[in-house]
Amino acid sequence: MPSLEDLSWQRLAPGVRRVELLPRTTSGGAAQLLRIAPGTALPHHGHGGLELTVVLSGHFADELGRYGPGDLAEVDGDTNHQPIADSHRDCVCLIATDAPLRFTGLM
């Protein structure tokens, strides 16, 4: 079985890499792995639907709390947040959405 290091990570933005697991559907749903470098903030965004995030390694924090390995963060269309990797190592998360994100900050 391949490790996370063996995957083909694509650069999404400075400090952010991803592996697409399920391509975006016509309704905007998708699943991906994100690898976020320590101290890196994702763009501030809202949601067109549900977003589920499972932390595989590292930690991130947002306006709703702090999450570590094994934690599940669930947000919906009423939530706006800006996740920030806050550990001394990369934060790797499995993220599934059922609708597109709505970015409210710079990409």
PDB file of C-alpha atoms in Angstrom:
ATOM      1  CA  MET A   1       0.000   0.000   0.000  1.00  0.00           C
ATOM      2  CA  PRO A   2       1.463   3.416  -0.932  1.00  0.00           C
ATOM      3  CA  SER A   3       2.220   5.948   1.781  1.00  0.00           C
ATOM      4  CA  LEU A   4       1.191   9.593   1.659  1.00  0.00           C
ATOM      5  CA  GLU A   5       4.706  10.394   0.458  1.00  0.00           C
ATOM      6  CA  ASP A   6       4.231   8.146  -2.586  1.00  0.00           C
ATOM      7  CA  LEU A   7       1.166  10.016  -3.886  1.00  0.00           C
ATOM      8  CA  SER A   8       1.300  12.474  -6.791  1.00  0.00           C
ATOM      9  CA  TRP A   9       0.774  15.749  -4.936  1.00  0.00           C
ATOM     10  CA  GLN A  10      -0.115  18.733  -7.142  1.00  0.00           C
ATOM     11  CA  ARG A  11       0.706  22.288  -6.072  1.00  0.00           C
ATOM     12  CA  LEU A  12      -2.539  24.185  -5.523  1.00  0.00           C
ATOM     13  CA  ALA A  13      -1.079  27.354  -3.961  1.00  0.00           C
ATOM     14  CA  PRO A  14       2.041  28.265  -1.971  1.00  0.00           C
ATOM     15  CA  GLY A  15       2.196  25.809   0.934  1.00  0.00           C
ATOM     16  CA  VAL A  16      -0.825  23.808  -0.287  1.00  0.00           C
ATOM     17  CA  ARG A  17      -0.735  20.567  -2.262  1.00  0.00           C
ATOM     18  CA  ARG A  18      -3.547  18.196  -3.156  1.00  0.00           C
ATOM     19  CA  VAL A  19      -4.409  14.788  -4.521  1.00  0.00           C
ATOM     20  CA  GLU A  20      -7.765  14.595  -6.258  1.00  0.00           C
ATOM     21  CA  LEU A  21      -9.564  11.430  -5.151  1.00  0.00           C
ATOM     22  CA  LEU A  22     -12.976  11.958  -6.747  1.00  0.00           C
ATOM     23  CA  PRO A  23     -13.261  14.496  -9.571  1.00  0.00           C
ATOM     24  CA  ARG A  24     -15.715  17.354  -9.131  1.00  0.00           C
ATOM     25  CA  THR A  25     -19.244  16.330 -10.073  1.00  0.00           C
ATOM     26  CA  THR A  26     -21.648  18.502 -12.053  1.00  0.00           C
ATOM     27  CA  SER A  27     -23.268  19.550  -8.749  1.00  0.00           C
ATOM     28  CA  GLY A  28     -19.859  20.540  -7.352  1.00  0.00           C
ATOM     29  CA  GLY A  29     -19.158  17.600  -5.059  1.00  0.00           C
ATOM     30  CA  ALA A  30     -15.573  16.374  -4.760  1.00  0.00           C
ATOM     31  CA  ALA A  31     -13.110  14.510  -2.545  1.00  0.00           C
ATOM     32  CA  GLN A  32      -9.434  15.284  -2.156  1.00  0.00           C
ATOM     33  CA  LEU A  33      -6.453  15.066   0.119  1.00  0.00           C
ATOM     34  CA  LEU A  34      -4.899  18.397   1.101  1.00  0.00           C
ATOM     35  CA  ARG A  35      -1.401  18.810   2.487  1.00  0.00           C
ATOM     36  CA  ILE A  36      -0.976  22.208   4.134  1.00  0.00           C
ATOM     37  CA  ALA A  37       2.434  23.444   5.273  1.00  0.00           C
ATOM     38  CA  PRO A  38       2.794  24.659   8.889  1.00  0.00           C
ATOM     39  CA  GLY A  39       1.520  28.206   9.351  1.00  0.00           C
ATOM     40  CA  THR A  40      -0.213  28.254   5.956  1.00  0.00           C
ATOM     41  CA  ALA A  41      -3.727  29.697   5.830  1.00  0.00           C
ATOM     42  CA  LEU A  42      -6.252  28.572   3.255  1.00  0.00           C
ATOM     43  CA  PRO A  43      -8.330  31.328   1.655  1.00  0.00           C
ATOM     44  CA  HIS A  44     -11.306  32.522   3.690  1.00  0.00           C
ATOM     45  CA  HIS A  45     -14.353  30.767   2.266  1.00  0.00           C
ATOM     46  CA  GLY A  46     -17.956  29.740   2.723  1.00  0.00           C
ATOM     47  CA  HIS A  47     -19.809  26.713   1.465  1.00  0.00           C
ATOM     48  CA  GLY A  48     -22.563  25.980  -1.006  1.00  0.00           C
ATOM     49  CA  GLY A  49     -23.352  22.826   0.957  1.00  0.00           C
ATOM     50  CA  LEU A  50     -21.699  20.362   3.306  1.00  0.00           C
ATOM     51  CA  GLU A  51     -17.933  20.020   3.811  1.00  0.00           C
ATOM     52  CA  LEU A  52     -16.499  17.138   5.827  1.00  0.00           C
ATOM     53  CA  THR A  53     -12.826  17.202   6.821  1.00  0.00           C
ATOM     54  CA  VAL A  54     -10.972  14.359   8.529  1.00  0.00           C
ATOM     55  CA  VAL A  55      -7.504  15.199   9.843  1.00  0.00           C
ATOM     56  CA  LEU A  56      -5.031  12.424   9.024  1.00  0.00           C
ATOM     57  CA  SER A  57      -1.915  14.082  10.458  1.00  0.00           C
ATOM     58  CA  GLY A  58      -0.876  17.447  11.849  1.00  0.00           C
ATOM     59  CA  HIS A  59      -3.355  20.044  13.097  1.00  0.00           C
ATOM     60  CA  PHE A  60      -5.405  22.958  11.824  1.00  0.00           C
ATOM     61  CA  ALA A  61      -7.470  25.635  13.489  1.00  0.00           C
ATOM     62  CA  ASP A  62     -10.264  27.877  12.293  1.00  0.00           C
ATOM     63  CA  GLU A  63     -12.975  30.070  13.783  1.00  0.00           C
ATOM     64  CA  LEU A  64     -14.746  26.948  15.101  1.00  0.00           C
ATOM     65  CA  GLY A  65     -11.890  25.198  16.913  1.00  0.00           C
ATOM     66  CA  ARG A  66      -8.687  23.195  16.655  1.00  0.00           C
ATOM     67  CA  TYR A  67      -8.530  19.781  14.999  1.00  0.00           C
ATOM     68  CA  GLY A  68      -5.943  16.996  15.119  1.00  0.00           C
ATOM     69  CA  PRO A  69      -5.485  13.435  13.870  1.00  0.00           C
ATOM     70  CA  GLY A  70      -8.777  11.551  13.757  1.00  0.00           C
ATOM     71  CA  ASP A  71     -10.927  14.653  14.264  1.00  0.00           C
ATOM     72  CA  LEU A  72     -13.879  15.337  11.964  1.00  0.00           C
ATOM     73  CA  ALA A  73     -14.858  18.907  11.139  1.00  0.00           C
ATOM     74  CA  GLU A  74     -18.309  19.353   9.606  1.00  0.00           C
ATOM     75  CA  VAL A  75     -19.442  22.692   8.184  1.00  0.00           C
ATOM     76  CA  ASP A  76     -22.448  23.680   6.127  1.00  0.00           C
ATOM     77  CA  GLY A  77     -23.686  26.528   3.944  1.00  0.00           C
ATOM     78  CA  ASP A  78     -23.985  28.858   6.949  1.00  0.00           C
ATOM     79  CA  THR A  79     -20.286  28.580   7.797  1.00  0.00           C
ATOM     80  CA  ASN A  80     -17.473  30.890   6.716  1.00  0.00           C
ATOM     81  CA  HIS A  81     -13.985  30.086   7.924  1.00  0.00           C
ATOM     82  CA  GLN A  82     -10.268  30.206   7.226  1.00  0.00           C
ATOM     83  CA  PRO A  83      -8.402  27.029   8.208  1.00  0.00           C
ATOM     84  CA  ILE A  84      -4.749  27.493   9.208  1.00  0.00           C
ATOM     85  CA  ALA A  85      -2.249  24.652   9.649  1.00  0.00           C
ATOM     86  CA  ASP A  86      -0.933  25.329  13.134  1.00  0.00           C
ATOM     87  CA  SER A  87       1.463  22.509  13.945  1.00  0.00           C
ATOM     88  CA  HIS A  88       5.150  22.065  13.367  1.00  0.00           C
ATOM     89  CA  ARG A  89       4.460  19.590  10.574  1.00  0.00           C
ATOM     90  CA  ASP A  90       2.240  19.425   7.520  1.00  0.00           C
ATOM     91  CA  CYS A  91      -1.481  19.048   8.118  1.00  0.00           C
ATOM     92  CA  VAL A  92      -2.908  16.310   5.875  1.00  0.00           C
ATOM     93  CA  CYS A  93      -6.689  16.166   5.567  1.00  0.00           C
ATOM     94  CA  LEU A  94      -9.271  14.205   3.635  1.00  0.00           C
ATOM     95  CA  ILE A  95     -11.942  16.667   2.473  1.00  0.00           C
ATOM     96  CA  ALA A  96     -15.287  15.871   0.865  1.00  0.00           C
ATOM     97  CA  THR A  97     -17.782  18.473  -0.345  1.00  0.00           C
ATOM     98  CA  ASP A  98     -21.189  18.193  -1.966  1.00  0.00           C
ATOM     99  CA  ALA A  99     -21.162  21.671  -3.545  1.00  0.00           C
ATOM    100  CA  PRO A 100     -18.574  24.260  -4.599  1.00  0.00           C
ATOM    101  CA  LEU A 101     -16.833  26.504  -2.083  1.00  0.00           C
ATOM    102  CA  ARG A 102     -17.493  30.255  -2.101  1.00  0.00           C
ATOM    103  CA  PHE A 103     -14.201  32.107  -1.707  1.00  0.00           C
ATOM    104  CA  THR A 104     -14.436  35.395   0.177  1.00  0.00           C
ATOM    105  CA  GLY A 105     -10.693  36.109   0.319  1.00  0.00           C
ATOM    106  CA  LEU A 106      -7.718  36.053  -2.007  1.00  0.00           C
ATOM    107  CA  MET A 107      -6.721  32.726  -3.544  1.00  0.00           C
TER     108      MET A 107
END
